[in-house]
Coordinates of C-alpha atoms in Angstrom, one line a residue:
M1 CA 180.8 -49.0 -61.6
D2 CA 182.6 -51.3 -64.0
L3 CA 184.6 -53.9 -62.1
G4 CA 184.7 -56.3 -65.1
G5 CA 182.2 -59.1 -65.7
T6 CA 184.5 -62.0 -64.9
G7 CA 185.9 -60.3 -61.8
L8 CA 182.3 -59.6 -60.5
S9 CA 181.4 -63.3 -61.2
V10 CA 184.4 -64.5 -59.1
L11 CA 183.5 -62.1 -56.4
A12 CA 179.9 -63.2 -56.4
F13 CA 181.0 -66.8 -56.0
F14 CA 182.9 -66.1 -52.9
L15 CA 180.3 -63.7 -51.5
V16 CA 177.2 -65.7 -52.3
I17 CA 177.6 -69.4 -53.2
G18 CA 180.3 -70.3 -50.8
P19 CA 178.6 -68.9 -47.7
L20 CA 175.3 -70.5 -48.7
I21 CA 176.8 -73.9 -48.9
L22 CA 178.6 -73.3 -45.6
V23 CA 175.3 -72.3 -43.9
H24 CA 173.7 -75.5 -45.3
E25 CA 176.4 -77.7 -43.8
L26 CA 176.3 -75.7 -40.6
G27 CA 172.6 -76.6 -40.3
H28 CA 173.4 -80.3 -40.6
F29 CA 176.2 -79.9 -38.1
L30 CA 174.3 -78.1 -35.3
V31 CA 171.3 -80.5 -35.4
A32 CA 173.7 -83.5 -35.5
R33 CA 175.4 -82.2 -32.4
W34 CA 172.0 -81.4 -30.7
H35 CA 171.0 -85.1 -31.2
G36 CA 174.3 -86.4 -29.8
I37 CA 175.6 -87.6 -33.2
R38 CA 179.4 -87.6 -33.4
V39 CA 180.8 -85.3 -36.1
E40 CA 184.4 -86.0 -37.0
E41 CA 185.1 -82.9 -39.0
F42 CA 183.5 -79.6 -39.9
G43 CA 185.4 -78.0 -42.7
I44 CA 185.5 -74.5 -44.3
G45 CA 186.3 -75.1 -47.9
F46 CA 187.1 -78.5 -49.3
P47 CA 190.2 -80.7 -48.9
P48 CA 193.1 -80.8 -49.1
R49 CA 193.4 -79.5 -45.6
M50 CA 195.2 -76.2 -45.0
V51 CA 195.1 -76.2 -41.2
T52 CA 193.2 -77.6 -38.3
L53 CA 191.8 -74.5 -36.5
F54 CA 190.9 -76.3 -33.3
E55 CA 189.2 -79.4 -31.9
Q56 CA 186.1 -79.3 -29.7
G57 CA 183.7 -82.0 -28.6
G58 CA 185.5 -84.6 -30.7
T59 CA 185.1 -82.5 -33.9
K60 CA 188.0 -81.1 -35.9
F61 CA 187.3 -77.6 -37.3
T62 CA 189.4 -77.3 -40.4
L63 CA 190.3 -74.7 -43.0
N64 CA 190.8 -76.2 -46.5
W65 CA 192.4 -75.1 -49.7
I66 CA 189.4 -75.3 -52.1
P67 CA 187.1 -72.4 -51.3
L68 CA 183.8 -74.1 -52.3
G69 CA 181.7 -73.5 -49.1
G70 CA 182.3 -76.3 -46.6
F71 CA 181.3 -79.7 -45.4
M72 CA 180.5 -81.7 -42.3
R73 CA 181.6 -85.3 -41.9
P74 CA 179.5 -87.3 -39.4
A75 CA 180.8 -90.5 -38.0
G76 CA 179.2 -93.6 -39.5
E77 CA 177.3 -91.8 -42.1
D78 CA 176.3 -95.0 -43.9
D79 CA 177.4 -97.6 -41.3
P80 CA 174.9 -98.3 -38.6
S81 CA 177.5 -100.4 -36.7
V82 CA 179.4 -97.2 -35.7
E83 CA 178.3 -96.2 -32.2
G84 CA 177.3 -92.6 -32.0
G85 CA 177.3 -92.2 -35.8
L86 CA 174.6 -90.8 -38.0
A87 CA 173.4 -94.2 -39.4
A88 CA 173.1 -95.6 -35.9
A89 CA 170.8 -92.7 -34.7
S90 CA 167.1 -93.0 -34.4
K91 CA 164.9 -92.3 -37.5
R92 CA 163.7 -89.1 -36.0
A93 CA 167.2 -87.9 -35.4
R94 CA 168.4 -88.8 -38.9
L95 CA 165.4 -87.0 -40.5
A96 CA 166.1 -83.9 -38.4
V97 CA 169.8 -83.9 -39.4
L98 CA 169.0 -84.4 -43.1
A99 CA 166.3 -81.8 -43.2
A100 CA 168.4 -79.2 -41.2
G101 CA 170.6 -78.2 -44.1
P102 CA 167.7 -77.1 -46.4
I103 CA 165.9 -75.6 -43.4
A104 CA 169.0 -73.5 -42.7
N105 CA 168.9 -72.2 -46.2
F106 CA 165.2 -71.4 -45.9
L107 CA 165.8 -69.5 -42.7
L108 CA 168.7 -67.6 -44.1
A109 CA 166.6 -66.7 -47.2
F110 CA 163.8 -65.4 -45.0
L111 CA 166.1 -63.3 -42.8
L112 CA 167.8 -61.8 -45.9
L113 CA 164.4 -60.8 -47.2
V114 CA 163.5 -59.1 -43.9
L115 CA 166.9 -57.2 -44.1
M116 CA 166.2 -56.3 -47.7
F117 CA 162.8 -54.8 -47.0
M118 CA 164.2 -52.9 -44.0
L119 CA 167.0 -51.4 -46.1
G120 CA 164.7 -50.6 -49.0
A121 CA 163.6 -52.7 -51.9
P122 CA 161.5 -52.5 -55.0
E123 CA 158.0 -53.7 -54.3
E124 CA 156.0 -55.0 -57.2
Q125 CA 152.7 -53.2 -57.9
P126 CA 149.8 -54.6 -59.9
G127 CA 150.4 -54.6 -63.7
A128 CA 153.2 -55.3 -66.2
S129 CA 155.3 -52.5 -67.6
I130 CA 156.4 -52.6 -71.2
A131 CA 160.1 -52.1 -71.6
L132 CA 160.4 -52.9 -75.3
V133 CA 158.2 -53.3 -78.3
E134 CA 159.7 -55.2 -81.3
P135 CA 159.1 -53.5 -84.7
G136 CA 156.5 -55.3 -86.8
S137 CA 155.3 -57.3 -83.9
P138 CA 151.6 -57.9 -82.9
A139 CA 152.3 -55.5 -80.0
E140 CA 153.3 -52.7 -82.4
R141 CA 150.3 -53.3 -84.6
A142 CA 148.1 -53.1 -81.5
G143 CA 149.5 -49.7 -80.6
L144 CA 151.4 -50.7 -77.5
Q145 CA 154.3 -48.5 -76.5
P146 CA 157.3 -48.7 -74.1
G147 CA 156.2 -47.3 -70.8
D148 CA 152.6 -48.6 -71.1
I149 CA 151.4 -50.5 -68.0
I150 CA 149.1 -53.4 -68.8
L151 CA 146.6 -53.8 -65.9
S152 CA 144.4 -56.6 -67.2
A153 CA 143.9 -59.1 -70.0
D154 CA 140.3 -59.9 -71.0
D155 CA 139.3 -58.3 -67.6
V156 CA 141.6 -60.7 -65.7
P157 CA 143.7 -58.6 -63.4
I158 CA 147.5 -58.7 -63.8
E159 CA 148.6 -58.9 -60.2
Q160 CA 152.2 -59.7 -61.1
Y161 CA 154.0 -59.1 -64.4
T162 CA 154.5 -62.8 -64.9
D163 CA 150.7 -63.2 -64.9
L164 CA 150.7 -61.5 -68.3
T165 CA 153.3 -63.9 -69.7
H166 CA 151.3 -66.9 -68.5
Y167 CA 148.1 -65.6 -69.9
I168 CA 149.5 -64.7 -73.3
F169 CA 151.2 -68.1 -73.8
S170 CA 147.9 -69.8 -72.9
H171 CA 146.0 -67.7 -75.5
V172 CA 148.2 -67.8 -78.6
G173 CA 146.2 -67.4 -81.8
E174 CA 143.3 -65.8 -79.9
T175 CA 142.3 -62.2 -79.6
V176 CA 143.1 -60.7 -76.2
I177 CA 141.8 -57.3 -74.9
L178 CA 144.4 -55.5 -72.9
T179 CA 143.6 -52.7 -70.5
V180 CA 146.5 -50.3 -70.6
Q181 CA 147.5 -47.3 -68.6
R182 CA 149.4 -44.7 -70.6
G183 CA 150.1 -41.8 -68.3
D184 CA 146.7 -40.6 -67.1
E185 CA 144.9 -42.2 -69.9
M186 CA 143.2 -45.7 -69.9
L187 CA 143.0 -47.7 -73.1
D188 CA 141.6 -51.0 -74.3
L189 CA 143.8 -52.5 -77.0
S190 CA 143.1 -55.7 -79.0
I191 CA 146.1 -58.0 -79.7
T192 CA 146.4 -61.5 -81.2
P193 CA 149.5 -63.4 -79.9
R194 CA 151.1 -65.2 -82.8
T195 CA 151.6 -68.9 -82.8
E196 CA 155.1 -68.7 -84.3
W197 CA 157.6 -65.9 -83.7
P198 CA 161.2 -65.0 -84.4
E199 CA 163.9 -66.3 -82.2
G200 CA 164.4 -64.1 -79.1
Q201 CA 160.9 -62.8 -79.2
G202 CA 157.6 -64.0 -77.8
P203 CA 154.1 -64.3 -79.1
T204 CA 153.4 -60.5 -78.8
G205 CA 156.9 -59.1 -79.3
I206 CA 157.1 -57.2 -76.1
V207 CA 159.5 -57.3 -73.1
V208 CA 157.7 -56.7 -69.8
Q209 CA 159.1 -55.9 -66.4
P210 CA 157.5 -55.5 -63.0
V211 CA 155.9 -52.2 -62.0
V212 CA 157.9 -51.4 -58.9
E213 CA 158.3 -48.8 -56.2
I214 CA 161.2 -48.6 -53.7
K215 CA 160.0 -48.7 -50.1
R216 CA 161.5 -49.2 -46.7
H217 CA 159.7 -50.9 -43.8
G218 CA 160.2 -51.2 -40.0
L219 CA 160.8 -54.7 -38.6
F220 CA 157.2 -55.8 -38.5
G221 CA 156.4 -54.5 -41.9
A222 CA 159.6 -56.0 -43.4
T223 CA 158.8 -59.3 -41.8
W224 CA 155.3 -59.3 -43.4
Q225 CA 156.7 -58.3 -46.8
A226 CA 159.3 -61.1 -46.4
I227 CA 156.6 -63.7 -45.7
K228 CA 154.8 -62.7 -48.9
E229 CA 158.0 -62.6 -51.0
F230 CA 159.1 -66.0 -49.5
G231 CA 155.7 -67.5 -50.4
A232 CA 155.7 -66.0 -53.9
L233 CA 159.2 -67.5 -54.6
L234 CA 158.1 -71.0 -53.3
K235 CA 155.0 -70.7 -55.5
A236 CA 157.1 -69.9 -58.5
F237 CA 159.3 -73.0 -57.9
I238 CA 156.1 -75.1 -58.2
E239 CA 154.1 -73.1 -60.9
V240 CA 156.8 -72.5 -63.5
P241 CA 157.8 -76.2 -64.0
A242 CA 154.1 -77.1 -63.9
A243 CA 153.5 -74.5 -66.6
V244 CA 156.2 -76.0 -68.8
I245 CA 154.7 -79.5 -68.3
R246 CA 151.3 -78.1 -69.4
E247 CA 153.1 -76.4 -72.3
Q248 CA 151.8 -73.0 -71.2
I249 CA 155.5 -71.9 -71.3
P250 CA 157.8 -73.4 -73.9
A251 CA 160.6 -75.5 -72.4
R252 CA 163.2 -73.5 -74.4
Y253 CA 162.5 -70.5 -72.2
L254 CA 163.9 -72.4 -69.2
R255 CA 167.3 -74.1 -68.6
P256 CA 169.1 -75.3 -65.5
I257 CA 172.2 -73.4 -64.5
S258 CA 175.4 -74.3 -62.9
I259 CA 177.5 -72.5 -60.3
V260 CA 179.1 -70.7 -63.2
G261 CA 175.8 -69.3 -64.3
I262 CA 174.8 -68.4 -60.8
S263 CA 178.1 -66.6 -60.4
Q264 CA 177.4 -64.7 -63.6
L265 CA 174.0 -63.6 -62.3
G266 CA 175.6 -62.8 -58.9
G267 CA 178.2 -60.6 -60.7
Q268 CA 175.4 -58.8 -62.5
A269 CA 173.6 -58.3 -59.1
I270 CA 176.8 -56.9 -57.5
G271 CA 177.2 -54.5 -60.4
A272 CA 173.6 -53.4 -60.0
S273 CA 174.1 -52.8 -56.3
F274 CA 177.2 -50.6 -57.0
D275 CA 175.4 -48.7 -59.9
Q276 CA 172.3 -48.1 -57.9
N277 CA 174.1 -47.6 -54.5
A278 CA 171.6 -50.1 -53.1
A279 CA 172.0 -53.4 -51.3
W280 CA 168.8 -55.0 -52.5
P281 CA 170.0 -56.5 -55.8
I282 CA 172.6 -58.7 -54.2
I283 CA 170.5 -59.5 -51.1
Q284 CA 167.6 -60.5 -53.2
L285 CA 169.6 -62.8 -55.4
T286 CA 171.4 -64.3 -52.4
A287 CA 168.0 -65.0 -50.8
F288 CA 166.7 -66.6 -54.0
I289 CA 169.7 -68.8 -54.4
S290 CA 169.5 -69.9 -50.8
L291 CA 165.9 -70.8 -51.2
A292 CA 166.6 -72.6 -54.4
L293 CA 169.4 -74.6 -52.7
G294 CA 167.1 -75.6 -50.0
V295 CA 164.3 -76.7 -52.4
T296 CA 166.7 -78.6 -54.7
N297 CA 168.3 -80.5 -51.8
L298 CA 164.8 -81.7 -50.7
L299 CA 164.1 -83.3 -54.0
P300 CA 163.9 -87.1 -53.5
L301 CA 166.9 -87.8 -55.7
P302 CA 169.8 -90.1 -54.7
A303 CA 172.8 -88.3 -53.1
L304 CA 170.7 -85.3 -52.2
D305 CA 169.3 -84.7 -48.7
G306 CA 165.8 -85.5 -50.0
G307 CA 167.0 -88.8 -51.4
R308 CA 168.4 -89.8 -48.0
I309 CA 165.2 -88.7 -46.3
L310 CA 163.3 -90.9 -48.7
F311 CA 165.3 -93.9 -47.6
V312 CA 164.6 -93.1 -43.9
L313 CA 160.9 -92.9 -44.7
I314 CA 161.0 -96.2 -46.6
E315 CA 162.6 -97.7 -43.5
A316 CA 159.8 -96.3 -41.3
I317 CA 157.1 -97.8 -43.6
R318 CA 158.8 -101.2 -44.0
G319 CA 159.8 -101.5 -40.4
R320 CA 163.4 -102.4 -41.3
R321 CA 166.4 -100.7 -42.8
V322 CA 167.3 -100.8 -46.4
D323 CA 170.6 -102.7 -46.8
P324 CA 173.3 -100.1 -46.2
Q325 CA 175.5 -101.3 -49.1
R326 CA 172.6 -101.0 -51.5
E327 CA 171.7 -97.6 -50.3
T328 CA 175.3 -96.5 -50.6
L329 CA 175.4 -97.8 -54.1
V330 CA 172.2 -95.9 -55.1
H331 CA 173.6 -92.7 -53.6
F332 CA 177.0 -93.2 -55.4
I333 CA 175.2 -93.7 -58.8
G334 CA 173.0 -90.7 -58.1
F335 CA 176.0 -88.6 -57.2
A336 CA 177.8 -89.7 -60.5
L337 CA 174.7 -88.7 -62.5
L338 CA 174.4 -85.4 -60.7
L339 CA 178.1 -84.7 -61.2
T340 CA 177.7 -85.4 -65.0
A341 CA 174.7 -83.1 -65.3
M342 CA 176.6 -80.4 -63.3
I343 CA 179.6 -80.6 -65.7
F344 CA 177.2 -80.4 -68.7
F345 CA 175.5 -77.3 -67.2
I346 CA 178.9 -75.7 -66.5
Y347 CA 179.8 -76.3 -70.2
L348 CA 176.5 -74.6 -71.3
D349 CA 177.1 -71.6 -69.0
I350 CA 180.6 -71.2 -70.5
V351 CA 179.8 -71.5 -74.2
D352 CA 176.3 -69.8 -73.9
P353 CA 176.5 -67.6 -70.8
L354 CA 173.4 -66.3 -69.2
V355 CA 175.0 -62.9 -68.8
R356 CA 176.7 -61.5 -71.9
Q357 CA 179.9 -59.7 -71.1

């Protein structure tokens, strides 16, 4: 179903990114109220304000004109002299409120994964399936063909298709023996990953994809699959940057993306859901983005939840609060730097989009 790439990207923004930000802020809001912290406003979208929906418990619930998720505005966020405000709350309460947003994103990601496995989703099987073999590449010379399934490299099992990528990049210039399944036939093929390769190709000249099978599960089976998938995603958030630092994966293969790039990927996922008449592509991407949002916000960087948590922990260790004005200045500078980086990433995603239309 062709709805137009730009239209799908816009739709993805409203269906995916906006609600995830709103869930994040809702987590902060609910835990703040639980700890008796006064919240002046909980807004859907960003100001200017369109209308005040209602007021309850001293909190104004508003609908705003800019549809970018939402926000919650606690009283005394940076001023400990405001009675009943966030900064005046105990360290335990502040930590709980600050962590609640990312935790809400983690919880939503997990629930979405459970739903995905109940409705039916591709489950990765051991091995890496070859989707494309570049002409004249080491893979072609080794005799690899599209449709081949690589089961092991030097007798090291390929449990996930990314295992093959990591292994190949860490053995460039060396001879590697691949165990390959081709139909009912098993082959051992020798390949030497090249140390230099044409742009857009890798050391072997193949494009690999997961070996998958669509399965549905009951509640308990889906929960178990969701636990495994959640753990695998968290593991990837740690291992992939570490592999880049160790130069096992070249840095050029990774790049941060903005909300524009995420919307492009979301549009592609929505298109795939329509084309396959299946919900799993958009559910899977939404769960991944929710998890990424939670992890990113826990990074100990100024202006992020993790940065504010760090200041509370410093206060607990020192036994006294960091000067509020200094902390506010640090968060302001951090926010300015993050905003600058965000604008740059938006520019990249516009001039060099992740998803070609």
